[in-house]
PDB file of N, CA, C and O in Angstrom:
ATOM      1  N   UNK A  13      -4.087 -17.145  -2.808  1.00  0.00           N
ATOM      2  CA  UNK A  13      -4.026 -15.845  -2.159  1.00  0.00           C
ATOM      3  C   UNK A  13      -3.532 -14.810  -3.164  1.00  0.00           C
ATOM      4  O   UNK A  13      -2.617 -15.085  -3.938  1.00  0.00           O
ATOM      5  N   UNK A  14      -4.101 -13.641  -3.122  1.00  0.00           N
ATOM      6  CA  UNK A  14      -3.735 -12.538  -4.011  1.00  0.00           C
ATOM      7  C   UNK A  14      -2.485 -11.852  -3.475  1.00  0.00           C
ATOM      8  O   UNK A  14      -2.384 -11.590  -2.284  1.00  0.00           O
ATOM      9  N   UNK A  15      -1.530 -11.559  -4.353  1.00  0.00           N
ATOM     10  CA  UNK A  15      -0.337 -10.818  -3.983  1.00  0.00           C
ATOM     11  C   UNK A  15      -0.225  -9.590  -4.879  1.00  0.00           C
ATOM     12  O   UNK A  15       0.173  -9.711  -6.042  1.00  0.00           O
ATOM     13  N   UNK A  16      -0.560  -8.402  -4.382  1.00  0.00           N
ATOM     14  CA  UNK A  16      -0.446  -7.200  -5.200  1.00  0.00           C
ATOM     15  C   UNK A  16       1.015  -6.923  -5.562  1.00  0.00           C
ATOM     16  O   UNK A  16       1.938  -7.235  -4.812  1.00  0.00           O
ATOM     17  N   UNK A  17       1.211  -6.318  -6.721  1.00  0.00           N
ATOM     18  CA  UNK A  17       2.537  -5.872  -7.152  1.00  0.00           C
ATOM     19  C   UNK A  17       2.739  -4.471  -6.593  1.00  0.00           C
ATOM     20  O   UNK A  17       1.865  -3.609  -6.734  1.00  0.00           O
ATOM     21  N   UNK A  18       3.883  -4.249  -5.941  1.00  0.00           N
ATOM     22  CA  UNK A  18       4.150  -2.979  -5.276  1.00  0.00           C
ATOM     23  C   UNK A  18       5.431  -2.378  -5.833  1.00  0.00           C
ATOM     24  O   UNK A  18       6.448  -3.062  -5.946  1.00  0.00           O
ATOM     25  N   UNK A  19       5.363  -1.079  -6.181  1.00  0.00           N
ATOM     26  CA  UNK A  19       6.552  -0.338  -6.608  1.00  0.00           C
ATOM     27  C   UNK A  19       6.658   0.909  -5.735  1.00  0.00           C
ATOM     28  O   UNK A  19       5.681   1.647  -5.590  1.00  0.00           O
ATOM     29  N   UNK A  20       7.847   1.131  -5.151  1.00  0.00           N
ATOM     30  CA  UNK A  20       8.086   2.295  -4.315  1.00  0.00           C
ATOM     31  C   UNK A  20       9.044   3.242  -5.018  1.00  0.00           C
ATOM     32  O   UNK A  20      10.039   2.805  -5.606  1.00  0.00           O
ATOM     33  N   UNK A  21       8.740   4.542  -4.947  1.00  0.00           N
ATOM     34  CA  UNK A  21       9.624   5.554  -5.531  1.00  0.00           C
ATOM     35  C   UNK A  21       9.717   6.735  -4.576  1.00  0.00           C
ATOM     36  O   UNK A  21       8.702   7.341  -4.222  1.00  0.00           O
ATOM     37  N   UNK A  22      10.939   7.050  -4.124  1.00  0.00           N
ATOM     38  CA  UNK A  22      11.163   8.157  -3.191  1.00  0.00           C
ATOM     39  C   UNK A  22      11.481   9.435  -3.954  1.00  0.00           C
ATOM     40  O   UNK A  22      12.211   9.414  -4.948  1.00  0.00           O
ATOM     41  N   UNK A  23      10.897  10.555  -3.469  1.00  0.00           N
ATOM     42  CA  UNK A  23      11.169  11.855  -4.068  1.00  0.00           C
ATOM     43  C   UNK A  23      10.808  12.949  -3.079  1.00  0.00           C
ATOM     44  O   UNK A  23       9.682  12.996  -2.584  1.00  0.00           O
ATOM     45  N   UNK A  24      11.760  13.835  -2.776  1.00  0.00           N
ATOM     46  CA  UNK A  24      11.522  15.000  -1.914  1.00  0.00           C
ATOM     47  C   UNK A  24      10.821  14.640  -0.605  1.00  0.00           C
ATOM     48  O   UNK A  24       9.805  15.218  -0.247  1.00  0.00           O
ATOM     49  N   UNK A  25      11.357  13.702   0.135  1.00  0.00           N
ATOM     50  CA  UNK A  25      10.827  13.261   1.427  1.00  0.00           C
ATOM     51  C   UNK A  25       9.394  12.726   1.357  1.00  0.00           C
ATOM     52  O   UNK A  25       8.620  12.833   2.303  1.00  0.00           O
ATOM     53  N   UNK A  26       9.025  12.167   0.213  1.00  0.00           N
ATOM     54  CA  UNK A  26       7.751  11.453   0.087  1.00  0.00           C
ATOM     55  C   UNK A  26       8.023  10.118  -0.601  1.00  0.00           C
ATOM     56  O   UNK A  26       9.036   9.950  -1.284  1.00  0.00           O
ATOM     57  N   UNK A  27       7.119   9.199  -0.412  1.00  0.00           N
ATOM     58  CA  UNK A  27       7.193   7.915  -1.104  1.00  0.00           C
ATOM     59  C   UNK A  27       5.923   7.732  -1.918  1.00  0.00           C
ATOM     60  O   UNK A  27       4.817   7.882  -1.385  1.00  0.00           O
ATOM     61  N   UNK A  28       6.088   7.443  -3.195  1.00  0.00           N
ATOM     62  CA  UNK A  28       4.962   7.098  -4.055  1.00  0.00           C
ATOM     63  C   UNK A  28       4.907   5.577  -4.124  1.00  0.00           C
ATOM     64  O   UNK A  28       5.891   4.933  -4.496  1.00  0.00           O
ATOM     65  N   UNK A  29       3.779   5.028  -3.733  1.00  0.00           N
ATOM     66  CA  UNK A  29       3.591   3.583  -3.731  1.00  0.00           C
ATOM     67  C   UNK A  29       2.563   3.258  -4.806  1.00  0.00           C
ATOM     68  O   UNK A  29       1.412   3.678  -4.708  1.00  0.00           O
ATOM     69  N   UNK A  30       2.990   2.549  -5.849  1.00  0.00           N
ATOM     70  CA  UNK A  30       2.080   2.153  -6.920  1.00  0.00           C
ATOM     71  C   UNK A  30       1.757   0.679  -6.749  1.00  0.00           C
ATOM     72  O   UNK A  30       2.656  -0.150  -6.625  1.00  0.00           O
ATOM     73  N   UNK A  31       0.464   0.390  -6.723  1.00  0.00           N
ATOM     74  CA  UNK A  31      -0.016  -0.970  -6.496  1.00  0.00           C
ATOM     75  C   UNK A  31      -0.849  -1.420  -7.675  1.00  0.00           C
ATOM     76  O   UNK A  31      -1.604  -0.631  -8.251  1.00  0.00           O
ATOM     77  N   UNK A  32      -0.710  -2.689  -8.034  1.00  0.00           N
ATOM     78  CA  UNK A  32      -1.537  -3.270  -9.095  1.00  0.00           C
ATOM     79  C   UNK A  32      -1.755  -4.745  -8.773  1.00  0.00           C
ATOM     80  O   UNK A  32      -1.027  -5.334  -7.975  1.00  0.00           O
ATOM     81  N   UNK A  33      -2.768  -5.328  -9.411  1.00  0.00           N
ATOM     82  CA  UNK A  33      -3.076  -6.725  -9.165  1.00  0.00           C
ATOM     83  C   UNK A  33      -3.859  -7.298 -10.337  1.00  0.00           C
ATOM     84  O   UNK A  33      -4.576  -6.572 -11.030  1.00  0.00           O
ATOM     85  N   UNK A  34      -3.722  -8.586 -10.531  1.00  0.00           N
ATOM     86  CA  UNK A  34      -4.496  -9.274 -11.569  1.00  0.00           C
ATOM     87  C   UNK A  34      -5.838  -9.763 -11.033  1.00  0.00           C
ATOM     88  O   UNK A  34      -6.639 -10.294 -11.782  1.00  0.00           O
ATOM     89  N   UNK A  35      -6.051  -9.589  -9.715  1.00  0.00           N
ATOM     90  CA  UNK A  35      -7.307  -9.971  -9.075  1.00  0.00           C
ATOM     91  C   UNK A  35      -7.715  -8.866  -8.105  1.00  0.00           C
ATOM     92  O   UNK A  35      -6.881  -8.071  -7.661  1.00  0.00           O
ATOM     93  N   UNK A  36      -8.984  -8.835  -7.752  1.00  0.00           N
ATOM     94  CA  UNK A  36      -9.483  -7.875  -6.780  1.00  0.00           C
ATOM     95  C   UNK A  36      -8.762  -8.045  -5.447  1.00  0.00           C
ATOM     96  O   UNK A  36      -8.613  -9.161  -4.948  1.00  0.00           O
ATOM     97  N   UNK A  37      -8.284  -6.933  -4.875  1.00  0.00           N
ATOM     98  CA  UNK A  37      -7.708  -6.926  -3.534  1.00  0.00           C
ATOM     99  C   UNK A  37      -8.675  -6.114  -2.680  1.00  0.00           C
ATOM    100  O   UNK A  37      -8.833  -4.909  -2.869  1.00  0.00           O
ATOM    101  N   UNK A  38      -9.327  -6.779  -1.752  1.00  0.00           N
ATOM    102  CA  UNK A  38     -10.409  -6.182  -0.966  1.00  0.00           C
ATOM    103  C   UNK A  38      -9.885  -5.551   0.315  1.00  0.00           C
ATOM    104  O   UNK A  38      -9.099  -6.151   1.035  1.00  0.00           O
ATOM    105  N   UNK A  39     -10.333  -4.315   0.577  1.00  0.00           N
ATOM    106  CA  UNK A  39     -10.015  -3.595   1.823  1.00  0.00           C
ATOM    107  C   UNK A  39      -8.512  -3.498   2.077  1.00  0.00           C
ATOM    108  O   UNK A  39      -8.011  -3.865   3.142  1.00  0.00           O
ATOM    109  N   UNK A  40      -7.787  -2.972   1.119  1.00  0.00           N
ATOM    110  CA  UNK A  40      -6.330  -2.824   1.210  1.00  0.00           C
ATOM    111  C   UNK A  40      -5.972  -1.682   2.156  1.00  0.00           C
ATOM    112  O   UNK A  40      -6.515  -0.588   2.056  1.00  0.00           O
ATOM    113  N   UNK A  41      -5.058  -1.956   3.082  1.00  0.00           N
ATOM    114  CA  UNK A  41      -4.590  -0.982   4.058  1.00  0.00           C
ATOM    115  C   UNK A  41      -3.072  -0.975   4.018  1.00  0.00           C
ATOM    116  O   UNK A  41      -2.441  -2.035   4.025  1.00  0.00           O
ATOM    117  N   UNK A  42      -2.468   0.209   3.981  1.00  0.00           N
ATOM    118  CA  UNK A  42      -1.019   0.354   3.906  1.00  0.00           C
ATOM    119  C   UNK A  42      -0.480   0.829   5.248  1.00  0.00           C
ATOM    120  O   UNK A  42      -1.109   1.638   5.923  1.00  0.00           O
ATOM    121  N   UNK A  43       0.719   0.372   5.609  1.00  0.00           N
ATOM    122  CA  UNK A  43       1.298   0.764   6.893  1.00  0.00           C
ATOM    123  C   UNK A  43       2.816   0.775   6.802  1.00  0.00           C
ATOM    124  O   UNK A  43       3.417  -0.107   6.188  1.00  0.00           O
ATOM    125  N   UNK A  44       3.418   1.799   7.416  1.00  0.00           N
ATOM    126  CA  UNK A  44       4.873   1.886   7.524  1.00  0.00           C
ATOM    127  C   UNK A  44       5.358   1.830   8.966  1.00  0.00           C
ATOM    128  O   UNK A  44       6.533   1.901   9.232  1.00  0.00           O
ATOM    129  N   UNK A  45       4.444   1.785   9.933  1.00  0.00           N
ATOM    130  CA  UNK A  45       4.805   1.809  11.356  1.00  0.00           C
ATOM    131  C   UNK A  45       5.597   3.048  11.741  1.00  0.00           C
ATOM    132  O   UNK A  45       6.368   3.019  12.695  1.00  0.00           O
ATOM    133  N   UNK A  46       5.456   4.116  10.982  1.00  0.00           N
ATOM    134  CA  UNK A  46       6.033   5.418  11.333  1.00  0.00           C
ATOM    135  C   UNK A  46       4.939   6.462  11.119  1.00  0.00           C
ATOM    136  O   UNK A  46       4.073   6.296  10.261  1.00  0.00           O
ATOM    137  N   UNK A  47       4.961   7.558  11.902  1.00  0.00           N
ATOM    138  CA  UNK A  47       3.936   8.580  11.721  1.00  0.00           C
ATOM    139  C   UNK A  47       4.090   9.294  10.385  1.00  0.00           C
ATOM    140  O   UNK A  47       5.203   9.499   9.900  1.00  0.00           O
ATOM    141  N   UNK A  48       2.959   9.659   9.814  1.00  0.00           N
ATOM    142  CA  UNK A  48       2.976  10.382   8.547  1.00  0.00           C
ATOM    143  C   UNK A  48       1.580  10.500   7.971  1.00  0.00           C
ATOM    144  O   UNK A  48       0.589  10.101   8.596  1.00  0.00           O
ATOM    145  N   UNK A  49       1.486  11.036   6.774  1.00  0.00           N
ATOM    146  CA  UNK A  49       0.208  11.278   6.102  1.00  0.00           C
ATOM    147  C   UNK A  49       0.129  10.458   4.817  1.00  0.00           C
ATOM    148  O   UNK A  49       1.058  10.452   4.015  1.00  0.00           O
ATOM    149  N   UNK A  50      -1.000   9.770   4.620  1.00  0.00           N
ATOM    150  CA  UNK A  50      -1.279   9.020   3.404  1.00  0.00           C
ATOM    151  C   UNK A  50      -2.244   9.816   2.541  1.00  0.00           C
ATOM    152  O   UNK A  50      -3.214  10.361   3.047  1.00  0.00           O
ATOM    153  N   UNK A  51      -2.016   9.854   1.243  1.00  0.00           N
ATOM    154  CA  UNK A  51      -2.963  10.518   0.337  1.00  0.00           C
ATOM    155  C   UNK A  51      -4.240   9.700   0.202  1.00  0.00           C
ATOM    156  O   UNK A  51      -5.301  10.245  -0.097  1.00  0.00           O
ATOM    157  N   UNK A  52      -4.153   8.409   0.431  1.00  0.00           N
ATOM    158  CA  UNK A  52      -5.298   7.502   0.396  1.00  0.00           C
ATOM    159  C   UNK A  52      -4.877   6.241   1.146  1.00  0.00           C
ATOM    160  O   UNK A  52      -3.737   5.803   1.026  1.00  0.00           O
ATOM    161  N   UNK A  53      -5.781   5.692   1.899  1.00  0.00           N
ATOM    162  CA  UNK A  53      -5.479   4.459   2.604  1.00  0.00           C
ATOM    163  C   UNK A  53      -6.795   3.768   2.920  1.00  0.00           C
ATOM    164  O   UNK A  53      -7.755   4.410   3.321  1.00  0.00           O
ATOM    165  N   UNK A  54      -6.829   2.486   2.710  1.00  0.00           N
ATOM    166  CA  UNK A  54      -7.997   1.633   2.890  1.00  0.00           C
ATOM    167  C   UNK A  54      -8.938   1.760   1.698  1.00  0.00           C
ATOM    168  O   UNK A  54      -9.824   2.610   1.655  1.00  0.00           O
ATOM    169  N   UNK A  55      -8.706   0.912   0.710  1.00  0.00           N
ATOM    170  CA  UNK A  55      -9.489   0.939  -0.524  1.00  0.00           C
ATOM    171  C   UNK A  55      -9.456  -0.443  -1.169  1.00  0.00           C
ATOM    172  O   UNK A  55      -8.671  -1.301  -0.765  1.00  0.00           O
ATOM    173  N   UNK A  56     -10.304  -0.637  -2.155  1.00  0.00           N
ATOM    174  CA  UNK A  56     -10.287  -1.852  -2.965  1.00  0.00           C
ATOM    175  C   UNK A  56      -9.398  -1.602  -4.173  1.00  0.00           C
ATOM    176  O   UNK A  56      -9.536  -0.581  -4.843  1.00  0.00           O
ATOM    177  N   UNK A  57      -8.468  -2.498  -4.439  1.00  0.00           N
ATOM    178  CA  UNK A  57      -7.602  -2.428  -5.613  1.00  0.00           C
ATOM    179  C   UNK A  57      -8.239  -3.283  -6.696  1.00  0.00           C
ATOM    180  O   UNK A  57      -8.339  -4.505  -6.546  1.00  0.00           O
ATOM    181  N   UNK A  58      -8.708  -2.632  -7.734  1.00  0.00           N
ATOM    182  CA  UNK A  58      -9.429  -3.326  -8.793  1.00  0.00           C
ATOM    183  C   UNK A  58      -8.474  -3.919  -9.823  1.00  0.00           C
ATOM    184  O   UNK A  58      -7.366  -3.419 -10.034  1.00  0.00           O
ATOM    185  N   UNK A  59      -8.906  -4.968 -10.474  1.00  0.00           N
ATOM    186  CA  UNK A  59      -8.119  -5.661 -11.487  1.00  0.00           C
ATOM    187  C   UNK A  59      -7.711  -4.709 -12.604  1.00  0.00           C
ATOM    188  O   UNK A  59      -8.542  -3.958 -13.127  1.00  0.00           O
ATOM    189  N   UNK A  60      -6.426  -4.740 -12.946  1.00  0.00           N
ATOM    190  CA  UNK A  60      -5.864  -3.974 -14.067  1.00  0.00           C
ATOM    191  C   UNK A  60      -6.095  -2.462 -13.943  1.00  0.00           C
ATOM    192  O   UNK A  60      -6.140  -1.758 -14.941  1.00  0.00           O
ATOM    193  N   UNK A  61      -6.225  -1.951 -12.701  1.00  0.00           N
ATOM    194  CA  UNK A  61      -6.379  -0.516 -12.479  1.00  0.00           C
ATOM    195  C   UNK A  61      -5.395  -0.095 -11.391  1.00  0.00           C
ATOM    196  O   UNK A  61      -5.755  -0.012 -10.212  1.00  0.00           O
ATOM    197  N   UNK A  62      -4.136   0.177 -11.767  1.00  0.00           N
ATOM    198  CA  UNK A  62      -3.120   0.554 -10.774  1.00  0.00           C
ATOM    199  C   UNK A  62      -3.530   1.805 -10.000  1.00  0.00           C
ATOM    200  O   UNK A  62      -4.211   2.680 -10.520  1.00  0.00           O
ATOM    201  N   UNK A  63      -3.095   1.839  -8.749  1.00  0.00           N
ATOM    202  CA  UNK A  63      -3.350   2.975  -7.870  1.00  0.00           C
ATOM    203  C   UNK A  63      -2.012   3.439  -7.317  1.00  0.00           C
ATOM    204  O   UNK A  63      -1.191   2.626  -6.894  1.00  0.00           O
ATOM    205  N   UNK A  64      -1.791   4.759  -7.309  1.00  0.00           N
ATOM    206  CA  UNK A  64      -0.600   5.322  -6.686  1.00  0.00           C
ATOM    207  C   UNK A  64      -1.026   6.111  -5.455  1.00  0.00           C
ATOM    208  O   UNK A  64      -1.903   6.968  -5.527  1.00  0.00           O
ATOM    209  N   UNK A  65      -0.404   5.780  -4.336  1.00  0.00           N
ATOM    210  CA  UNK A  65      -0.663   6.435  -3.058  1.00  0.00           C
ATOM    211  C   UNK A  65       0.635   7.107  -2.624  1.00  0.00           C
ATOM    212  O   UNK A  65       1.715   6.543  -2.777  1.00  0.00           O
ATOM    213  N   UNK A  66       0.534   8.320  -2.074  1.00  0.00           N
ATOM    214  CA  UNK A  66       1.717   9.051  -1.625  1.00  0.00           C
ATOM    215  C   UNK A  66       1.747   9.066  -0.097  1.00  0.00           C
ATOM    216  O   UNK A  66       0.737   9.366   0.551  1.00  0.00           O
ATOM    217  N   UNK A  67       2.907   8.723   0.458  1.00  0.00           N
ATOM    218  CA  UNK A  67       3.121   8.760   1.905  1.00  0.00           C
ATOM    219  C   UNK A  67       4.147   9.832   2.215  1.00  0.00           C
ATOM    220  O   UNK A  67       5.241   9.844   1.645  1.00  0.00           O
ATOM    221  N   UNK A  68       3.789  10.745   3.132  1.00  0.00           N
ATOM    222  CA  UNK A  68       4.700  11.794   3.586  1.00  0.00           C
ATOM    223  C   UNK A  68       4.969  11.570   5.072  1.00  0.00           C
ATOM    224  O   UNK A  68       4.087  11.820   5.905  1.00  0.00           O
ATOM    225  N   UNK A  69       6.160  11.094   5.411  1.00  0.00           N
ATOM    226  CA  UNK A  69       6.464  10.824   6.822  1.00  0.00           C
ATOM    227  C   UNK A  69       6.711  12.123   7.584  1.00  0.00           C
ATOM    228  O   UNK A  69       7.092  13.143   6.991  1.00  0.00           O
ATOM    229  N   UNK A  70       6.506  12.076   8.899  1.00  0.00           N
ATOM    230  CA  UNK A  70       6.787  13.241   9.745  1.00  0.00           C
ATOM    231  C   UNK A  70       8.273  13.387  10.007  1.00  0.00           C
ATOM    232  O   UNK A  70       8.735  14.458  10.365  1.00  0.00           O
ATOM    233  N   UNK A  71       9.033  12.315   9.809  1.00  0.00           N
ATOM    234  CA  UNK A  71      10.482  12.328  10.007  1.00  0.00           C
ATOM    235  C   UNK A  71      11.176  11.818   8.763  1.00  0.00           C
ATOM    236  O   UNK A  71      10.808  12.167   7.640  1.00  0.00           O
ATOM    237  N   UNK A  72      12.157  10.957   8.964  1.00  0.00           N
ATOM    238  CA  UNK A  72      12.907  10.380   7.850  1.00  0.00           C
ATOM    239  C   UNK A  72      12.052   9.388   7.068  1.00  0.00           C
ATOM    240  O   UNK A  72      11.108   8.811   7.596  1.00  0.00           O
ATOM    241  N   UNK A  73      12.418   9.207   5.804  1.00  0.00           N
ATOM    242  CA  UNK A  73      11.719   8.225   4.980  1.00  0.00           C
ATOM    243  C   UNK A  73      11.914   6.822   5.559  1.00  0.00           C
ATOM    244  O   UNK A  73      13.023   6.450   5.923  1.00  0.00           O
ATOM    245  N   UNK A  74      10.841   6.061   5.656  1.00  0.00           N
ATOM    246  CA  UNK A  74      10.989   4.674   6.119  1.00  0.00           C
ATOM    247  C   UNK A  74      11.633   3.822   5.032  1.00  0.00           C
ATOM    248  O   UNK A  74      11.655   4.193   3.859  1.00  0.00           O
ATOM    249  N   UNK A  75      12.119   2.665   5.435  1.00  0.00           N
ATOM    250  CA  UNK A  75      12.715   1.738   4.475  1.00  0.00           C
ATOM    251  C   UNK A  75      11.639   0.815   3.913  1.00  0.00           C
ATOM    252  O   UNK A  75      10.545   0.678   4.477  1.00  0.00           O
ATOM    253  N   UNK A  76      11.965   0.164   2.826  1.00  0.00           N
ATOM    254  CA  UNK A  76      11.036  -0.779   2.204  1.00  0.00           C
ATOM    255  C   UNK A  76      10.690  -1.923   3.156  1.00  0.00           C
ATOM    256  O   UNK A  76       9.582  -2.455   3.142  1.00  0.00           O
ATOM    257  N   UNK A  77      11.639  -2.281   4.026  1.00  0.00           N
ATOM    258  CA  UNK A  77      11.403  -3.352   4.992  1.00  0.00           C
ATOM    259  C   UNK A  77      10.339  -2.982   6.029  1.00  0.00           C
ATOM    260  O   UNK A  77       9.764  -3.861   6.674  1.00  0.00           O
ATOM    261  N   UNK A  78      10.086  -1.693   6.212  1.00  0.00           N
ATOM    262  CA  UNK A  78       9.084  -1.229   7.186  1.00  0.00           C
ATOM    263  C   UNK A  78       7.683  -1.152   6.584  1.00  0.00           C
ATOM    264  O   UNK A  78       6.736  -0.811   7.271  1.00  0.00           O
ATOM    265  N   UNK A  79       7.541  -1.474   5.304  1.00  0.00           N
ATOM    266  CA  UNK A  79       6.267  -1.373   4.606  1.00  0.00           C
ATOM    267  C   UNK A  79       5.451  -2.651   4.774  1.00  0.00           C
ATOM    268  O   UNK A  79       5.963  -3.749   4.631  1.00  0.00           O
ATOM    269  N   UNK A  80       4.164  -2.487   5.088  1.00  0.00           N
ATOM    270  CA  UNK A  80       3.268  -3.626   5.268  1.00  0.00           C
ATOM    271  C   UNK A  80       1.964  -3.395   4.518  1.00  0.00           C
ATOM    272  O   UNK A  80       1.439  -2.280   4.501  1.00  0.00           O
ATOM    273  N   UNK A  81       1.461  -4.442   3.912  1.00  0.00           N
ATOM    274  CA  UNK A  81       0.139  -4.439   3.277  1.00  0.00           C
ATOM    275  C   UNK A  81      -0.774  -5.366   4.069  1.00  0.00           C
ATOM    276  O   UNK A  81      -0.387  -6.482   4.387  1.00  0.00           O
ATOM    277  N   UNK A  82      -1.955  -4.888   4.350  1.00  0.00           N
ATOM    278  CA  UNK A  82      -2.976  -5.722   4.981  1.00  0.00           C
ATOM    279  C   UNK A  82      -4.198  -5.665   4.091  1.00  0.00           C
ATOM    280  O   UNK A  82      -4.573  -4.588   3.627  1.00  0.00           O
ATOM    281  N   UNK A  83      -4.821  -6.829   3.846  1.00  0.00           N
ATOM    282  CA  UNK A  83      -6.020  -6.840   3.017  1.00  0.00           C
ATOM    283  C   UNK A  83      -6.826  -8.084   3.318  1.00  0.00           C
ATOM    284  O   UNK A  83      -6.306  -9.106   3.754  1.00  0.00           O
ATOM    285  N   UNK A  84      -8.115  -7.968   3.105  1.00  0.00           N
ATOM    286  CA  UNK A  84      -9.060  -9.001   3.483  1.00  0.00           C
ATOM    287  C   UNK A  84      -8.770 -10.336   2.806  1.00  0.00           C
ATOM    288  O   UNK A  84      -8.813 -11.379   3.454  1.00  0.00           O
ATOM    289  N   UNK A  85      -8.427 -10.346   1.520  1.00  0.00           N
ATOM    290  CA  UNK A  85      -8.167 -11.594   0.794  1.00  0.00           C
ATOM    291  C   UNK A  85      -7.083 -12.420   1.492  1.00  0.00           C
ATOM    292  O   UNK A  85      -7.187 -13.630   1.561  1.00  0.00           O
ATOM    293  N   UNK A  86      -6.044 -11.749   1.970  1.00  0.00           N
ATOM    294  CA  UNK A  86      -4.926 -12.465   2.596  1.00  0.00           C
ATOM    295  C   UNK A  86      -5.357 -13.121   3.895  1.00  0.00           C
ATOM    296  O   UNK A  86      -4.933 -14.231   4.209  1.00  0.00           O
ATOM    297  N   UNK A  87      -6.212 -12.469   4.641  1.00  0.00           N
ATOM    298  CA  UNK A  87      -6.665 -13.022   5.921  1.00  0.00           C
ATOM    299  C   UNK A  87      -7.655 -14.158   5.749  1.00  0.00           C
ATOM    300  O   UNK A  87      -7.757 -15.040   6.581  1.00  0.00           O
ATOM    301  N   UNK A  88      -8.378 -14.131   4.637  1.00  0.00           N
ATOM    302  CA  UNK A  88      -9.361 -15.182   4.381  1.00  0.00           C
ATOM    303  C   UNK A  88      -8.793 -16.338   3.567  1.00  0.00           C
ATOM    304  O   UNK A  88      -9.427 -17.375   3.428  1.00  0.00           O
ATOM    305  N   UNK A  89      -7.602 -16.110   2.976  1.00  0.00           N
ATOM    306  CA  UNK A  89      -7.025 -17.126   2.104  1.00  0.00           C
ATOM    307  C   UNK A  89      -7.791 -17.286   0.816  1.00  0.00           C
ATOM    308  O   UNK A  89      -7.822 -18.362   0.227  1.00  0.00           O
ATOM    309  N   UNK A  90      -8.381 -16.190   0.348  1.00  0.00           N
ATOM    310  CA  UNK A  90      -9.211 -16.209  -0.847  1.00  0.00           C
ATOM    311  C   UNK A  90      -8.437 -15.629  -2.013  1.00  0.00           C
ATOM    312  O   UNK A  90      -7.801 -14.597  -1.885  1.00  0.00           O
ATOM    313  N   UNK A  91      -8.505 -16.268  -3.156  1.00  0.00           N
ATOM    314  CA  UNK A  91      -7.847 -15.748  -4.368  1.00  0.00           C
ATOM    315  C   UNK A  91      -8.728 -14.715  -5.016  1.00  0.00           C
ATOM    316  O   UNK A  91      -9.894 -14.621  -4.784  1.00  0.00           O
TER     317      UNK A  91
END
C-alpha cells in the first residue's frame, strides 16, 4: 500500500499541506472534517512531484489529528 508523505505548516489561519510519494497515489482526496476552502482537492499525486495544497478553515485551524487522506490505492490495497 502507498503511504504519501505529509507535511503541515500553519500560517495566518491557513494550513499548507505538502504531499509527496515514491509511487503514484491515485484519486487523492483531503479532508479535515471542518468547513473551509481547499485550493485543490481530488488529484493524482505523481512520483517525485510534490504538491502543496492550502486549506483555509471557516473557523479555527483544525488539528493534525483531524486530517484524513483518502485515495484509491489504499482502498484497493495496491502499491
